[in-house]
Tab-separated table of C-alpha atoms in Angstrom:
chain	number	residue	atom	x	y	z
A	16	MET	CA	175.235	150.068	-57.159
A	17	SER	CA	175.344	153.735	-55.750
A	18	TYR	CA	175.122	156.599	-57.927
A	19	VAL	CA	175.202	160.397	-57.455
A	20	LEU	CA	173.828	162.047	-60.463
A	21	ILE	CA	171.620	159.405	-61.832
A	22	GLU	CA	168.575	157.376	-60.460
A	23	THR	CA	168.111	153.872	-61.318
A	24	ASN	CA	165.253	151.213	-61.194
A	25	VAL	CA	164.881	147.583	-62.424
A	26	ASP	CA	161.439	145.753	-62.510
A	27	GLU	CA	162.554	142.309	-62.610
A	28	ALA	CA	159.015	141.224	-63.282
A	29	THR	CA	158.836	143.249	-66.734
A	30	GLY	CA	162.481	143.086	-67.448
A	31	VAL	CA	162.771	146.756	-67.860
A	32	ALA	CA	165.431	148.996	-66.466
A	33	THR	CA	165.250	152.803	-66.076
A	34	ILE	CA	167.940	155.352	-65.699
A	35	VAL	CA	166.982	159.012	-64.623
A	36	LEU	CA	169.325	161.970	-65.084
A	37	ASN	CA	169.129	163.657	-61.668
A	38	ARG	CA	170.523	167.136	-61.939
A	39	PRO	CA	167.183	169.028	-62.233
A	40	GLU	CA	168.600	172.318	-60.976
A	41	GLN	CA	170.925	172.157	-63.922
A	42	ARG	CA	168.283	171.048	-66.357
A	43	ASN	CA	169.818	167.703	-66.145
A	44	ALA	CA	173.113	168.947	-67.528
A	45	LEU	CA	175.371	166.206	-68.933
A	46	SER	CA	178.702	166.316	-66.913
A	47	ASN	CA	181.630	163.920	-67.228
A	48	GLN	CA	180.654	162.290	-63.966
A	49	LEU	CA	177.098	161.876	-64.932
A	50	MET	CA	177.943	160.181	-68.081
A	51	LYS	CA	180.318	158.029	-66.358
A	52	GLU	CA	177.402	156.941	-64.092
A	53	VAL	CA	175.290	156.330	-67.124
A	54	ALA	CA	178.068	154.088	-68.701
A	55	LEU	CA	178.416	152.183	-65.386
A	56	ALA	CA	174.652	151.660	-65.247
A	57	ILE	CA	174.647	150.409	-68.795
A	58	ASP	CA	177.359	147.946	-68.225
A	59	ASP	CA	175.357	146.671	-65.061
A	60	PHE	CA	172.332	146.287	-67.073
A	61	GLU	CA	173.802	144.528	-69.954
A	62	SER	CA	175.480	142.044	-67.546
A	63	LYS	CA	171.967	140.988	-66.203
A	64	ASP	CA	170.121	138.396	-68.277
A	65	THR	CA	166.583	139.538	-66.649
A	66	ILE	CA	166.655	143.076	-68.205
A	67	GLY	CA	165.502	143.287	-72.056
A	68	CYS	CA	165.139	146.914	-72.435
A	69	ILE	CA	166.463	150.189	-70.920
A	70	VAL	CA	164.552	153.546	-70.638
A	71	ILE	CA	166.507	156.817	-70.104
A	72	THR	CA	164.904	159.729	-69.144
A	73	GLY	CA	165.210	163.047	-66.992
A	74	LYS	CA	164.313	163.927	-63.782
A	75	GLY	CA	161.163	166.322	-63.939
A	76	THR	CA	159.125	167.682	-66.661
A	77	LYS	CA	161.231	170.650	-67.875
A	78	ALA	CA	164.264	168.767	-69.373
A	79	PHE	CA	165.449	165.522	-70.579
A	80	ALA	CA	168.877	167.263	-70.691
A	81	GLY	CA	169.504	170.707	-71.362
A	82	GLY	CA	172.955	170.011	-72.906
A	83	ALA	CA	176.627	169.510	-71.727
A	84	ASP	CA	177.689	171.030	-68.485
A	85	ILE	CA	179.199	174.405	-70.045
A	86	LYS	CA	180.974	175.182	-66.821
A	87	GLU	CA	182.993	172.107	-67.165
A	88	MET	CA	184.003	172.678	-70.840
A	89	ALA	CA	184.872	176.142	-70.444
A	90	GLY	CA	188.792	176.924	-70.526
A	91	ARG	CA	189.456	173.813	-72.034
A	92	ASP	CA	192.098	173.941	-75.034
A	93	TYR	CA	192.706	171.836	-78.020
A	94	ALA	CA	195.725	170.066	-76.724
A	95	GLN	CA	193.948	169.095	-73.742
A	96	ASN	CA	190.854	167.853	-75.664
A	97	LEU	CA	193.371	165.766	-78.021
A	98	LYS	CA	195.084	164.272	-75.197
A	99	GLU	CA	192.056	163.236	-73.209
A	100	ASN	CA	190.027	162.368	-76.104
A	101	PHE	CA	187.535	164.670	-74.529
A	102	ILE	CA	183.838	163.542	-74.367
A	103	THR	CA	184.889	159.930	-75.729
A	104	SER	CA	185.221	157.836	-72.937
A	105	HIS	CA	181.762	157.157	-71.312
A	106	TRP	CA	180.032	159.318	-73.495
A	107	GLU	CA	179.260	156.912	-76.322
A	108	ARG	CA	178.502	154.029	-74.076
A	109	VAL	CA	174.594	154.264	-74.621
A	110	ALA	CA	175.130	154.145	-78.544
A	111	GLN	CA	177.136	150.906	-78.072
A	112	CYS	CA	174.588	149.090	-75.783
A	113	ARG	CA	173.234	145.851	-77.432
A	114	LYS	CA	170.284	145.915	-75.564
A	115	PRO	CA	167.419	147.944	-76.784
A	116	THR	CA	167.123	151.469	-75.408
A	117	ILE	CA	164.316	154.009	-75.183
A	118	ALA	CA	164.765	157.654	-74.496
A	119	ALA	CA	161.729	159.284	-72.930
A	120	VAL	CA	162.105	163.007	-73.510
A	121	MET	CA	160.197	165.822	-71.682
A	122	GLY	CA	160.963	169.233	-71.814
A	123	TYR	CA	164.197	170.236	-73.465
A	124	ALA	CA	166.659	167.821	-75.386
A	125	LEU	CA	169.227	170.397	-76.344
A	126	GLY	CA	173.006	169.594	-77.485
A	127	GLY	CA	174.343	166.882	-75.503
A	128	GLY	CA	170.758	166.082	-74.563
A	129	CYS	CA	169.446	165.703	-77.980
A	130	GLU	CA	172.642	163.869	-79.055
A	131	LEU	CA	172.132	161.488	-76.017
A	132	ALA	CA	168.325	160.866	-76.921
A	133	MET	CA	169.554	160.077	-80.491
A	134	MET	CA	172.008	157.320	-79.182
A	135	CYS	CA	168.947	155.452	-78.011
A	136	ASP	CA	167.094	153.161	-80.528
A	137	ILE	CA	163.737	154.711	-80.086
A	138	ILE	CA	162.781	158.358	-78.892
A	139	VAL	CA	159.210	158.811	-77.353
A	140	ALA	CA	158.550	162.492	-76.649
A	141	ALA	CA	156.071	164.447	-74.517
A	142	SER	CA	154.157	167.254	-75.837
A	143	ASN	CA	156.193	169.683	-74.244
A	144	ALA	CA	159.486	168.311	-75.702
A	145	LYS	CA	161.959	170.763	-77.505
A	146	PHE	CA	164.874	169.134	-79.662
A	147	GLY	CA	167.643	171.342	-80.818
A	148	GLN	CA	171.630	171.520	-81.543
A	149	PRO	CA	172.298	175.112	-80.201
A	150	GLU	CA	175.950	175.056	-80.051
A	151	ILE	CA	176.412	177.331	-82.747
A	152	ASN	CA	175.208	180.301	-80.250
A	153	LEU	CA	178.207	179.624	-78.422
A	154	ALA	CA	180.614	179.515	-81.195
A	155	LEU	CA	180.790	175.596	-80.931
A	156	LEU	CA	179.593	172.860	-82.872
A	157	PRO	CA	177.997	169.419	-81.984
A	158	GLY	CA	180.683	167.056	-80.541
A	159	ILE	CA	178.673	164.094	-79.423
A	160	GLY	CA	177.383	162.863	-82.884
A	161	GLY	CA	174.626	165.699	-83.391
A	162	THR	CA	176.028	166.586	-86.800
A	163	GLN	CA	176.060	162.981	-87.936
A	164	ARG	CA	172.844	161.385	-86.268
A	165	LEU	CA	170.766	164.134	-86.715
A	166	THR	CA	171.539	164.389	-90.383
A	167	ARG	CA	170.583	160.862	-90.896
A	168	PHE	CA	167.423	161.314	-88.852
A	169	VAL	CA	165.930	164.357	-90.280
A	170	GLY	CA	167.767	165.177	-93.472
A	171	LYS	CA	170.518	167.587	-94.656
A	172	SER	CA	168.345	170.705	-94.879
A	173	THR	CA	166.872	170.309	-91.616
A	174	ALA	CA	170.018	169.291	-89.877
A	175	MET	CA	171.754	172.380	-91.461
A	176	ASP	CA	168.848	174.739	-90.219
A	177	MET	CA	169.073	173.413	-86.805
A	178	CYS	CA	172.755	173.390	-86.408
A	179	LEU	CA	173.419	176.629	-88.387
A	180	THR	CA	170.631	178.691	-86.666
A	181	GLY	CA	169.934	176.953	-83.243
A	182	ARG	CA	166.295	176.494	-84.160
A	183	MET	CA	164.351	173.748	-82.071
A	184	LEU	CA	161.920	171.374	-83.040
A	185	ASN	CA	158.818	170.796	-81.226
A	186	ALA	CA	157.359	167.406	-80.566
A	187	GLU	CA	155.033	167.490	-83.524
A	188	GLU	CA	157.735	168.540	-85.801
A	189	ALA	CA	160.120	165.934	-84.427
A	190	LEU	CA	157.532	163.322	-85.106
A	191	ALA	CA	157.062	164.477	-88.530
A	192	SER	CA	160.662	164.706	-89.261
A	193	GLY	CA	161.232	160.954	-88.276
A	194	LEU	CA	163.295	161.936	-85.146
A	195	VAL	CA	160.745	160.776	-82.910
A	196	ALA	CA	158.446	157.504	-82.888
A	197	ARG	CA	155.624	158.553	-80.688
A	198	VAL	CA	154.425	161.757	-79.002
A	199	ALA	CA	152.272	161.656	-75.921
A	200	PRO	CA	150.815	163.972	-73.204
A	201	THR	CA	153.425	165.083	-70.651
A	202	ASP	CA	151.583	163.303	-67.876
A	203	GLU	CA	151.494	160.130	-69.835
A	204	LEU	CA	154.929	159.918	-71.478
A	205	GLN	CA	156.602	157.681	-68.762
A	206	ASP	CA	153.770	155.141	-68.945
A	207	LEU	CA	154.135	155.035	-72.588
A	208	ALA	CA	157.659	154.563	-72.473
A	209	GLN	CA	157.462	151.786	-69.877
A	210	GLU	CA	154.702	149.856	-71.754
A	211	MET	CA	157.028	150.117	-74.871
A	212	ALA	CA	159.904	148.773	-72.885
A	213	LYS	CA	157.905	145.997	-71.207
A	214	ASN	CA	156.613	144.974	-74.759
A	215	ILE	CA	160.352	144.745	-76.283
A	216	ALA	CA	161.400	143.028	-72.834
A	217	SER	CA	158.869	140.270	-73.469
A	218	LYS	CA	160.401	139.233	-76.592
A	219	SER	CA	163.272	136.884	-77.095
A	220	ARG	CA	166.487	138.764	-76.069
A	221	MET	CA	168.624	137.133	-78.640
A	222	ALA	CA	166.196	138.135	-81.431
A	223	SER	CA	166.161	141.809	-80.180
A	224	MET	CA	169.704	141.946	-80.158
A	225	LEU	CA	170.092	140.838	-83.874
A	226	VAL	CA	167.049	142.825	-84.899
A	227	LYS	CA	168.697	145.983	-83.379
A	228	GLU	CA	171.995	145.051	-84.687
A	229	ALA	CA	170.413	144.812	-88.336
A	230	VAL	CA	168.517	148.006	-88.134
A	231	ASN	CA	171.575	149.838	-87.184
A	232	THR	CA	173.463	148.322	-89.967
A	233	ALA	CA	170.851	149.776	-92.439
A	234	TYR	CA	171.563	152.905	-90.723
A	235	GLU	CA	175.219	152.912	-91.232
A	236	SER	CA	175.578	151.167	-94.476
A	237	THR	CA	174.661	150.926	-98.222
A	238	LEU	CA	171.439	149.030	-99.147
A	239	SER	CA	173.374	146.167	-100.633
A	240	GLN	CA	175.585	145.916	-97.601
A	241	GLY	CA	172.635	145.990	-95.430
A	242	ILE	CA	170.507	143.310	-97.029
A	243	SER	CA	173.682	141.116	-97.238
A	244	PHE	CA	173.950	141.565	-93.569
A	245	GLU	CA	170.175	140.953	-92.779
A	246	ARG	CA	170.158	137.724	-94.793
A	247	LYS	CA	173.102	136.244	-93.061
A	248	SER	CA	171.629	137.094	-89.742
A	249	PHE	CA	168.228	135.882	-90.782
A	250	HIS	CA	169.968	132.348	-91.688
A	251	ALA	CA	171.909	132.409	-88.574
A	252	ILE	CA	168.822	132.911	-86.259
A	253	PHE	CA	167.648	129.499	-87.119
A	254	ALA	CA	170.439	128.241	-84.983
A	255	LEU	CA	168.625	129.730	-81.878
A	256	GLU	CA	166.221	127.771	-79.466
A	257	ASP	CA	163.973	130.732	-79.347
A	258	ALA	CA	163.595	130.732	-83.127
A	259	ASP	CA	162.388	126.896	-83.029
A	260	GLU	CA	160.024	128.042	-79.730
A	261	GLY	CA	158.635	130.955	-81.483
A	262	MET	CA	157.543	129.112	-84.661
A	263	ALA	CA	156.281	125.918	-82.480
A	264	ALA	CA	154.109	128.387	-80.450
A	265	PHE	CA	152.748	130.217	-83.331
A	266	ILE	CA	151.817	126.711	-84.894
A	267	GLU	CA	150.556	125.521	-81.569
A	268	ASN	CA	148.482	128.545	-80.996
A	269	ARG	CA	150.015	129.345	-77.343
A	270	PRO	CA	152.271	131.812	-75.770
A	271	ALA	CA	156.003	131.233	-76.338
A	272	ARG	CA	158.398	130.588	-73.575
A	273	TRP	CA	161.807	132.303	-74.386
A	274	HIS	CA	165.006	130.472	-73.230
A	275	ASN	CA	166.829	133.647	-74.518
A	276	LYS	CA	169.359	131.407	-76.273
């Protein structure tokens, strides 16, 4: 598939697919066309049984994504936004992806860029990464889940600080707050993301999807609801061939041979 504002790569040997946001002159700003291409790439990767994990990153080292394309948003009005359900179509596709996703963030992840990273299952950051929701500086508020996902990641006080003052978190602050899973030197980040993705892709596809769904349920429900969902999923996973194979391989002290069913 041919794209204009993103680049894609598929490593069939490792089962890892990569999406690169490719607008470096605009700090990889998120336009409607770019997000449509991201959604199409996710659709394509989800349809391929050979792909077990997807990495999303930005072109260059200066920005993962510096935010939504403000020039594209300027001049819009409420009626137009309501009628078109603005930034809903395509923009939430990453969050709806059933396969595990990793955001590899170098440089700025601001506004929509921070929100896109938070749609992924894991965020890994370069030491030069900066995370923020500076919409308040434009008399706007986050509109792609920033007030909701950020609060769940870092807590109310830090989220209020970031959203009301526009303050950015550096990589170490993001790691300490729980926003980021790992931090690496800038020149080692892509290797780290690819190794993590390769590790995830080497697991049973079915088990990975069930684990992702269970963790997301914890993120979005009460403890009792989450435990109930986890228990039902745990019971159900014994119906999979991969569960039988995984336990047999452990007992026989050999590598597992996944059937992904």
